[in-house]
Amino acid sequence: EDGSALVVYVDDLMLAATIENSRKHWAAIEQKIEFKDPAAPIARYLGANYSFDDVKSLSDNSVRKLSISMRDYSRNLCEKFFAESGRKPKKVTTPFLSDAEWSTVSETPGTFRKSCSSHVASALFLGRVGRPDLSTIVQRLCSAVSRWTATEDNALNRMLSYLHYHLDFSLCGSLGPEDLASLELHLYTDADWCGDAASSKSTSGCWLELSAESGRTWPLAWSTGKQTATASSTCEAESVALSSGLRKEAIPVQSLLERLLGRRVKIRSLVDNTQAISAVRKGYSKKLRALSRTQRVCIGVIHELLQDKEMMIDVEHCPTD
């Protein structure tokens, strides 16, 4: 009831609270749990290094900045892989093979077929905690661990080569108390229509952040996933991505923020496909009438959410650039 939030992950506990409430809550928790170490400011949590501006008092109106770095975790992952493979990392600018390389059908069992699960799971954790740029390639590699071939060997090598030369990437955000009144949830969704060269299915992706009129933003969530059926058009793929982003990410976070802030925060959905925007605003499209059966997505539901003023959800066009 005092706005504090406790995050529990197995045996790691993280508390977000005022200084006074923090002391009170830890004292109460310590009546039930015996900790090896005393409470400490957030510096390292679940493999990530956090740089976070402390809140000195309730009257402290300075802008808070957050930086999440997984440099050490990433370096250990790269060193383990390249030591096992005997290869040297190549300097690359993206984590993806070319379409021609990725679509190559290989019958040769991969060199890493026995250890691929370990490498990919480590990268999956990396992509979930602080490296959204790896999300899509990790998802594709996860789906291949049971049928690993030489093509996946090359894809894994490419991803970790990219990671090796981009260890310093960090996830950053900033907001201040004066931003509280103008906060909005900005949801960016997109899809690569049949973009995976090894499959006819599209991949959905979304990015969710808190945004303020000041231009400051705070990263909250992101996701990527292969769609359940082959999309017949870009409009279809984009509509599925929008539905997934709203239902699985934005609306649950909106509900959480409503409990924390005592008011509902507007969701601004940003999509770069005008046909998809038109379809959800109308609530029906002849071209998309099979969506509910093929993709289990109903644009009528999204339309109803847009029409319900209490939900405070809007869809706008966002240029691809």
mmCIF file of C-alpha atoms in Angstrom:
data_model
loop_
_atom_site.group_PDB
_atom_site.id
_atom_site.type_symbol
_atom_site.label_atom_id
_atom_site.label_comp_id
_atom_site.label_asym_id
_atom_site.label_seq_id
_atom_site.Cartn_x
_atom_site.Cartn_y
_atom_site.Cartn_z
ATOM 1 C CA GLU A 1 0.000 0.000 0.000
ATOM 2 C CA ASP A 2 2.996 2.351 0.326
ATOM 3 C CA GLY A 3 4.044 1.843 -3.296
ATOM 4 C CA SER A 4 6.982 -0.467 -2.569
ATOM 5 C CA ALA A 5 7.687 -3.344 -4.954
ATOM 6 C CA LEU A 6 9.516 -6.579 -4.129
ATOM 7 C CA VAL A 7 10.933 -8.710 -6.950
ATOM 8 C CA VAL A 8 11.787 -12.317 -6.080
ATOM 9 C CA TYR A 9 13.753 -14.569 -8.432
ATOM 10 C CA VAL A 10 14.605 -17.889 -6.698
ATOM 11 C CA ASP A 11 17.002 -16.710 -3.934
ATOM 12 C CA ASP A 12 17.599 -13.164 -5.218
ATOM 13 C CA LEU A 13 15.393 -10.447 -3.737
ATOM 14 C CA MET A 14 15.233 -6.868 -5.012
ATOM 15 C CA LEU A 15 13.231 -4.144 -3.275
ATOM 16 C CA ALA A 16 12.194 -0.796 -4.763
ATOM 17 C CA ALA A 17 11.084 1.567 -2.001
ATOM 18 C CA THR A 18 11.834 4.831 -0.241
ATOM 19 C CA ILE A 19 14.775 4.733 2.160
ATOM 20 C CA GLU A 20 12.467 4.693 5.199
ATOM 21 C CA ASN A 21 10.168 2.011 3.798
ATOM 22 C CA SER A 22 13.152 -0.013 2.636
ATOM 23 C CA ARG A 23 14.488 -0.318 6.185
ATOM 24 C CA LYS A 24 11.036 -1.200 7.519
ATOM 25 C CA HIS A 25 10.372 -3.891 4.908
ATOM 26 C CA TRP A 26 13.793 -5.537 5.140
ATOM 27 C CA ALA A 27 13.436 -5.687 8.927
ATOM 28 C CA ALA A 28 10.069 -7.442 8.553
ATOM 29 C CA ILE A 29 11.396 -9.866 5.919
ATOM 30 C CA GLU A 30 14.430 -10.688 8.058
ATOM 31 C CA GLN A 31 12.065 -11.900 10.773
ATOM 32 C CA LYS A 32 11.202 -14.789 8.419
ATOM 33 C CA ILE A 33 14.317 -15.250 6.288
ATOM 34 C CA GLU A 34 17.958 -15.483 7.319
ATOM 35 C CA PHE A 35 20.207 -13.753 4.744
ATOM 36 C CA LYS A 36 23.924 -14.374 4.311
ATOM 37 C CA ASP A 37 24.547 -10.720 3.441
ATOM 38 C CA PRO A 38 22.996 -7.430 4.546
ATOM 39 C CA ALA A 39 20.867 -5.375 2.163
ATOM 40 C CA ALA A 40 22.957 -3.422 -0.334
ATOM 41 C CA PRO A 41 22.322 -0.880 -3.118
ATOM 42 C CA ILE A 42 21.662 -2.424 -6.529
ATOM 43 C CA ALA A 43 24.943 -2.958 -8.338
ATOM 44 C CA ARG A 44 24.731 -6.499 -9.705
ATOM 45 C CA TYR A 45 21.560 -8.547 -10.069
ATOM 46 C CA LEU A 46 20.996 -11.719 -12.101
ATOM 47 C CA GLY A 47 24.192 -11.416 -14.128
ATOM 48 C CA ALA A 48 23.775 -7.733 -14.958
ATOM 49 C CA ASN A 49 25.604 -4.671 -13.632
ATOM 50 C CA TYR A 50 23.318 -1.784 -12.739
ATOM 51 C CA SER A 51 24.195 1.880 -12.524
ATOM 52 C CA PHE A 52 21.267 3.665 -10.943
ATOM 53 C CA ASP A 53 20.961 7.164 -9.480
ATOM 54 C CA ASP A 54 20.041 6.981 -5.816
ATOM 55 C CA VAL A 55 16.978 8.843 -4.573
ATOM 56 C CA LYS A 56 18.257 10.933 -1.692
ATOM 57 C CA SER A 57 14.875 11.977 -0.294
ATOM 58 C CA LEU A 58 11.228 12.432 -1.223
ATOM 59 C CA SER A 59 12.018 16.047 -2.141
ATOM 60 C CA ASP A 60 14.825 15.026 -4.509
ATOM 61 C CA ASN A 61 13.552 16.074 -7.960
ATOM 62 C CA SER A 62 16.685 15.271 -9.951
ATOM 63 C CA VAL A 63 16.485 13.135 -13.093
ATOM 64 C CA ARG A 64 17.199 9.458 -12.433
ATOM 65 C CA LYS A 65 19.371 7.592 -14.915
ATOM 66 C CA LEU A 66 19.630 3.845 -15.373
ATOM 67 C CA SER A 67 22.240 1.814 -17.194
ATOM 68 C CA ILE A 68 22.225 -1.989 -17.425
ATOM 69 C CA SER A 69 25.435 -3.575 -18.644
ATOM 70 C CA MET A 70 26.078 -7.281 -19.225
ATOM 71 C CA ARG A 71 29.659 -6.890 -20.405
ATOM 72 C CA ASP A 72 31.152 -9.438 -17.968
ATOM 73 C CA TYR A 73 28.434 -12.008 -18.635
ATOM 74 C CA SER A 74 28.801 -11.497 -22.397
ATOM 75 C CA ARG A 75 32.577 -11.767 -22.318
ATOM 76 C CA ASN A 76 32.426 -15.033 -20.368
ATOM 77 C CA LEU A 77 29.936 -16.444 -22.871
ATOM 78 C CA CYS A 78 32.147 -15.489 -25.821
ATOM 79 C CA GLU A 79 35.327 -16.807 -24.225
ATOM 80 C CA LYS A 80 33.678 -20.143 -23.451
ATOM 81 C CA PHE A 81 32.406 -20.565 -27.010
ATOM 82 C CA PHE A 82 35.554 -19.531 -28.871
ATOM 83 C CA ALA A 83 37.728 -21.655 -26.574
ATOM 84 C CA GLU A 84 35.539 -24.666 -27.370
ATOM 85 C CA SER A 85 35.306 -23.954 -31.091
ATOM 86 C CA GLY A 86 38.926 -22.996 -31.696
ATOM 87 C CA ARG A 87 37.625 -20.241 -33.983
ATOM 88 C CA LYS A 88 38.368 -16.552 -33.889
ATOM 89 C CA PRO A 89 35.537 -14.003 -33.825
ATOM 90 C CA LYS A 90 34.902 -12.074 -37.019
ATOM 91 C CA LYS A 91 34.198 -8.361 -36.888
ATOM 92 C CA VAL A 92 30.537 -8.047 -37.943
ATOM 93 C CA THR A 93 27.879 -5.355 -37.541
ATOM 94 C CA THR A 94 24.769 -7.546 -37.113
ATOM 95 C CA PRO A 95 24.154 -10.890 -35.367
ATOM 96 C CA PHE A 96 22.529 -12.431 -38.458
ATOM 97 C CA LEU A 97 23.777 -14.602 -41.284
ATOM 98 C CA SER A 98 22.803 -13.475 -44.767
ATOM 99 C CA ASP A 99 19.525 -14.891 -46.110
ATOM 100 C CA ALA A 100 21.445 -17.093 -48.524
ATOM 101 C CA GLU A 101 23.548 -18.596 -45.699
ATOM 102 C CA TRP A 102 20.623 -18.984 -43.289
ATOM 103 C CA SER A 103 18.406 -20.727 -45.855
ATOM 104 C CA THR A 104 21.073 -23.303 -46.739
ATOM 105 C CA VAL A 105 19.701 -26.770 -45.986
ATOM 106 C CA SER A 106 22.492 -28.723 -44.354
ATOM 107 C CA GLU A 107 22.496 -32.460 -43.744
ATOM 108 C CA THR A 108 25.746 -32.268 -41.787
ATOM 109 C CA PRO A 109 25.251 -32.549 -38.002
ATOM 110 C CA GLY A 110 26.572 -29.451 -36.275
ATOM 111 C CA THR A 111 29.821 -29.501 -34.337
ATOM 112 C CA PHE A 112 27.985 -27.939 -31.369
ATOM 113 C CA ARG A 113 24.912 -30.192 -31.429
ATOM 114 C CA LYS A 114 25.755 -31.497 -27.931
ATOM 115 C CA SER A 115 26.646 -28.157 -26.356
ATOM 116 C CA CYS A 116 24.367 -25.835 -28.357
ATOM 117 C CA SER A 117 21.675 -25.810 -25.645
ATOM 118 C CA SER A 118 24.144 -24.387 -23.125
ATOM 119 C CA HIS A 119 25.380 -21.624 -25.452
ATOM 120 C CA VAL A 120 21.902 -20.709 -26.671
ATOM 121 C CA ALA A 121 20.338 -20.744 -23.186
ATOM 122 C CA SER A 122 23.062 -18.400 -21.943
ATOM 123 C CA ALA A 123 22.375 -16.079 -24.869
ATOM 124 C CA LEU A 124 18.625 -16.343 -24.223
ATOM 125 C CA PHE A 125 19.125 -15.078 -20.681
ATOM 126 C CA LEU A 126 21.318 -12.293 -22.056
ATOM 127 C CA GLY A 127 18.630 -11.268 -24.523
ATOM 128 C CA ARG A 128 15.931 -11.241 -21.839
ATOM 129 C CA VAL A 129 17.817 -9.169 -19.254
ATOM 130 C CA GLY A 130 19.772 -6.494 -21.079
ATOM 131 C CA ARG A 131 20.465 -7.170 -24.761
ATOM 132 C CA PRO A 132 17.259 -6.819 -26.810
ATOM 133 C CA ASP A 133 19.342 -6.693 -30.005
ATOM 134 C CA LEU A 134 19.932 -10.450 -29.683
ATOM 135 C CA SER A 135 16.290 -11.429 -29.152
ATOM 136 C CA THR A 136 15.380 -12.482 -32.690
ATOM 137 C CA ILE A 137 18.474 -14.530 -33.535
ATOM 138 C CA VAL A 138 18.351 -16.247 -30.129
ATOM 139 C CA GLN A 139 14.701 -17.174 -30.722
ATOM 140 C CA ARG A 140 15.611 -18.731 -34.078
ATOM 141 C CA LEU A 141 18.512 -20.686 -32.586
ATOM 142 C CA CYS A 142 16.334 -21.906 -29.689
ATOM 143 C CA SER A 143 13.939 -23.474 -32.182
ATOM 144 C CA ALA A 144 16.824 -25.397 -33.789
ATOM 145 C CA VAL A 145 18.525 -27.063 -30.794
ATOM 146 C CA SER A 146 16.842 -30.428 -31.500
ATOM 147 C CA ARG A 147 17.927 -30.471 -35.161
ATOM 148 C CA TRP A 148 21.259 -28.675 -35.010
ATOM 149 C CA THR A 149 23.288 -28.645 -38.233
ATOM 150 C CA ALA A 150 26.339 -26.938 -39.682
ATOM 151 C CA THR A 151 24.123 -23.998 -40.677
ATOM 152 C CA GLU A 152 23.244 -23.377 -37.019
ATOM 153 C CA ASP A 153 26.966 -23.688 -36.170
ATOM 154 C CA ASN A 154 27.613 -20.770 -38.500
ATOM 155 C CA ALA A 155 24.667 -18.795 -37.117
ATOM 156 C CA LEU A 156 25.870 -19.290 -33.527
ATOM 157 C CA ASN A 157 29.394 -18.275 -34.499
ATOM 158 C CA ARG A 158 28.027 -15.161 -36.205
ATOM 159 C CA MET A 159 25.905 -14.140 -33.206
ATOM 160 C CA LEU A 160 28.776 -14.546 -30.744
ATOM 161 C CA SER A 161 31.193 -12.762 -33.071
ATOM 162 C CA TYR A 162 28.761 -9.838 -33.078
ATOM 163 C CA LEU A 163 28.507 -9.999 -29.288
ATOM 164 C CA HIS A 164 32.310 -10.114 -28.928
ATOM 165 C CA TYR A 165 32.690 -6.832 -30.802
ATOM 166 C CA HIS A 166 29.724 -5.156 -29.065
ATOM 167 C CA LEU A 167 30.365 -5.994 -25.417
ATOM 168 C CA ASP A 168 29.920 -2.369 -24.351
ATOM 169 C CA PHE A 169 26.308 -2.057 -25.466
ATOM 170 C CA SER A 170 24.138 -1.139 -22.477
ATOM 171 C CA LEU A 171 20.445 -0.570 -21.883
ATOM 172 C CA CYS A 172 19.806 3.012 -20.757
ATOM 173 C CA GLY A 173 16.926 5.126 -19.556
ATOM 174 C CA SER A 174 16.170 8.313 -17.658
ATOM 175 C CA LEU A 175 13.116 9.896 -16.033
ATOM 176 C CA GLY A 176 12.521 12.511 -13.352
ATOM 177 C CA PRO A 177 9.720 13.195 -10.851
ATOM 178 C CA GLU A 178 8.559 16.087 -13.037
ATOM 179 C CA ASP A 179 7.849 13.538 -15.793
ATOM 180 C CA LEU A 180 5.230 11.734 -13.708
ATOM 181 C CA ALA A 181 2.232 13.720 -14.951
ATOM 182 C CA SER A 182 3.035 13.250 -18.648
ATOM 183 C CA LEU A 183 3.970 9.555 -18.639
ATOM 184 C CA GLU A 184 2.745 7.354 -21.483
ATOM 185 C CA LEU A 185 3.464 3.773 -22.478
ATOM 186 C CA HIS A 186 4.912 3.694 -25.986
ATOM 187 C CA LEU A 187 4.594 0.323 -27.687
ATOM 188 C CA TYR A 188 6.515 -0.224 -30.929
ATOM 189 C CA THR A 189 5.494 -3.378 -32.820
ATOM 190 C CA ASP A 190 6.785 -4.720 -36.108
ATOM 191 C CA ALA A 191 7.086 -7.914 -38.127
ATOM 192 C CA ASP A 192 9.400 -9.164 -40.846
ATOM 193 C CA TRP A 193 6.948 -10.571 -43.375
ATOM 194 C CA CYS A 194 8.292 -14.087 -44.117
ATOM 195 C CA GLY A 195 11.650 -12.651 -43.124
ATOM 196 C CA ASP A 196 13.189 -15.840 -41.726
ATOM 197 C CA ALA A 197 14.909 -17.384 -44.744
ATOM 198 C CA ALA A 198 14.635 -20.848 -43.160
ATOM 199 C CA SER A 199 10.857 -20.610 -42.755
ATOM 200 C CA SER A 200 7.823 -19.100 -44.460
ATOM 201 C CA LYS A 201 6.583 -17.688 -41.153
ATOM 202 C CA SER A 202 7.033 -14.123 -40.003
ATOM 203 C CA THR A 203 8.606 -13.011 -36.741
ATOM 204 C CA SER A 204 6.799 -10.559 -34.462
ATOM 205 C CA GLY A 205 8.705 -8.105 -32.326
ATOM 206 C CA CYS A 206 7.810 -5.405 -29.823
ATOM 207 C CA TRP A 207 9.492 -2.790 -27.652
ATOM 208 C CA LEU A 208 7.745 -1.143 -24.683
ATOM 209 C CA GLU A 209 8.962 1.953 -22.866
ATOM 210 C CA LEU A 210 7.746 4.687 -20.554
ATOM 211 C CA SER A 211 7.946 8.032 -22.316
ATOM 212 C CA ALA A 212 7.488 11.606 -21.105
ATOM 213 C CA GLU A 213 6.932 14.976 -22.788
ATOM 214 C CA SER A 214 10.509 15.890 -21.875
ATOM 215 C CA GLY A 215 11.722 13.297 -24.387
ATOM 216 C CA ARG A 216 13.127 11.095 -21.637
ATOM 217 C CA THR A 217 12.294 7.385 -21.801
ATOM 218 C CA TRP A 218 12.658 4.272 -19.659
ATOM 219 C CA PRO A 219 12.884 0.751 -21.164
ATOM 220 C CA LEU A 220 10.396 -1.736 -19.717
ATOM 221 C CA ALA A 221 9.948 -4.803 -21.908
ATOM 222 C CA TRP A 222 10.609 -6.329 -25.298
ATOM 223 C CA SER A 223 9.846 -9.621 -27.007
ATOM 224 C CA THR A 224 10.182 -11.519 -30.247
ATOM 225 C CA GLY A 225 8.524 -14.688 -31.483
ATOM 226 C CA LYS A 226 7.736 -16.679 -34.599
ATOM 227 C CA GLN A 227 4.112 -16.368 -35.665
ATOM 228 C CA THR A 228 1.967 -19.495 -35.549
ATOM 229 C CA ALA A 229 1.045 -19.505 -39.243
ATOM 230 C CA THR A 230 2.348 -18.122 -42.523
ATOM 231 C CA ALA A 231 1.106 -14.568 -43.099
ATOM 232 C CA SER A 232 -0.296 -13.844 -46.558
ATOM 233 C CA SER A 233 0.602 -10.144 -46.454
ATOM 234 C CA THR A 234 2.612 -7.524 -44.592
ATOM 235 C CA CYS A 235 -0.662 -6.175 -43.193
ATOM 236 C CA GLU A 236 -1.475 -9.570 -41.676
ATOM 237 C CA ALA A 237 1.977 -9.990 -40.123
ATOM 238 C CA GLU A 238 1.870 -6.466 -38.663
ATOM 239 C CA SER A 239 -1.644 -6.964 -37.243
ATOM 240 C CA VAL A 240 -0.537 -10.144 -35.474
ATOM 241 C CA ALA A 241 2.503 -8.338 -34.029
ATOM 242 C CA LEU A 242 0.305 -5.488 -32.765
ATOM 243 C CA SER A 243 -2.144 -7.878 -31.118
ATOM 244 C CA SER A 244 0.643 -9.806 -29.416
ATOM 245 C CA GLY A 245 2.396 -6.652 -28.189
ATOM 246 C CA LEU A 246 -0.780 -5.179 -26.721
ATOM 247 C CA ARG A 247 -2.118 -8.313 -25.035
ATOM 248 C CA LYS A 248 1.134 -9.848 -23.767
ATOM 249 C CA GLU A 249 3.201 -6.783 -22.900
ATOM 250 C CA ALA A 250 1.510 -3.374 -22.886
ATOM 251 C CA ILE A 251 -1.841 -4.053 -21.183
ATOM 252 C CA PRO A 252 -0.346 -6.130 -18.298
ATOM 253 C CA VAL A 253 2.238 -3.383 -17.677
ATOM 254 C CA GLN A 254 -0.500 -0.751 -17.852
ATOM 255 C CA SER A 255 -2.390 -2.705 -15.174
ATOM 256 C CA LEU A 256 0.706 -2.878 -12.950
ATOM 257 C CA LEU A 257 1.386 0.865 -13.301
ATOM 258 C CA GLU A 258 -2.236 1.612 -12.464
ATOM 259 C CA ARG A 259 -1.808 -0.172 -9.137
ATOM 260 C CA LEU A 260 1.483 1.611 -8.426
ATOM 261 C CA LEU A 261 0.466 5.111 -9.527
ATOM 262 C CA GLY A 262 -3.237 5.064 -8.716
ATOM 263 C CA ARG A 263 -4.179 6.077 -12.267
ATOM 264 C CA ARG A 264 -4.194 4.558 -15.737
ATOM 265 C CA VAL A 265 -1.377 5.435 -18.133
ATOM 266 C CA LYS A 266 -2.183 5.823 -21.826
ATOM 267 C CA ILE A 267 -0.820 3.247 -24.285
ATOM 268 C CA ARG A 268 0.351 4.723 -27.575
ATOM 269 C CA SER A 269 0.860 1.912 -30.099
ATOM 270 C CA LEU A 270 3.204 2.824 -32.946
ATOM 271 C CA VAL A 271 2.948 0.794 -36.157
ATOM 272 C CA ASP A 272 4.599 1.402 -39.537
ATOM 273 C CA ASN A 273 1.879 -0.257 -41.653
ATOM 274 C CA THR A 274 -1.101 1.936 -42.575
ATOM 275 C CA GLN A 275 -3.239 -1.022 -43.729
ATOM 276 C CA ALA A 276 -2.922 -2.725 -40.349
ATOM 277 C CA ILE A 277 -3.848 0.530 -38.586
ATOM 278 C CA SER A 278 -6.902 0.962 -40.843
ATOM 279 C CA ALA A 279 -8.022 -2.639 -40.198
ATOM 280 C CA VAL A 280 -7.936 -2.394 -36.405
ATOM 281 C CA ARG A 281 -9.619 1.014 -36.434
ATOM 282 C CA LYS A 282 -12.483 -0.358 -38.554
ATOM 283 C CA GLY A 283 -12.618 -3.651 -36.659
ATOM 284 C CA TYR A 284 -12.896 -5.769 -39.780
ATOM 285 C CA SER A 285 -11.027 -6.497 -42.995
ATOM 286 C CA LYS A 286 -12.032 -8.961 -45.708
ATOM 287 C CA LYS A 287 -8.381 -9.710 -46.382
ATOM 288 C CA LEU A 288 -7.843 -10.585 -42.719
ATOM 289 C CA ARG A 289 -11.080 -12.483 -42.057
ATOM 290 C CA ALA A 290 -9.219 -15.792 -41.598
ATOM 291 C CA LEU A 291 -6.912 -14.397 -38.883
ATOM 292 C CA SER A 292 -8.949 -15.759 -35.991
ATOM 293 C CA ARG A 293 -8.553 -19.308 -37.353
ATOM 294 C CA THR A 294 -4.996 -19.227 -38.718
ATOM 295 C CA GLN A 295 -3.243 -16.981 -36.193
ATOM 296 C CA ARG A 296 -5.817 -16.995 -33.373
ATOM 297 C CA VAL A 297 -5.865 -13.218 -33.548
ATOM 298 C CA CYS A 298 -9.063 -11.167 -33.755
ATOM 299 C CA ILE A 299 -8.700 -7.583 -34.960
ATOM 300 C CA GLY A 300 -12.212 -6.970 -33.624
ATOM 301 C CA VAL A 301 -10.841 -7.310 -30.092
ATOM 302 C CA ILE A 302 -8.176 -4.678 -30.781
ATOM 303 C CA HIS A 303 -10.857 -2.435 -32.305
ATOM 304 C CA GLU A 304 -12.954 -2.753 -29.140
ATOM 305 C CA LEU A 305 -9.956 -1.856 -26.996
ATOM 306 C CA LEU A 306 -9.414 1.281 -29.097
ATOM 307 C CA GLN A 307 -13.109 2.200 -28.825
ATOM 308 C CA ASP A 308 -13.150 1.776 -25.035
ATOM 309 C CA LYS A 309 -12.080 5.202 -23.757
ATOM 310 C CA GLU A 310 -11.385 3.800 -20.288
ATOM 311 C CA MET A 311 -8.628 1.577 -21.722
ATOM 312 C CA MET A 312 -6.769 4.660 -23.012
ATOM 313 C CA ILE A 313 -5.211 2.896 -26.014
ATOM 314 C CA ASP A 314 -4.430 4.555 -29.327
ATOM 315 C CA VAL A 315 -2.751 3.384 -32.539
ATOM 316 C CA GLU A 316 -0.639 5.745 -34.625
ATOM 317 C CA HIS A 317 1.509 5.494 -37.711
ATOM 318 C CA CYS A 318 5.252 5.427 -37.094
ATOM 319 C CA PRO A 319 7.615 5.854 -40.083
ATOM 320 C CA THR A 320 9.762 2.785 -40.665
ATOM 321 C CA ASP A 321 12.936 4.872 -40.343
#
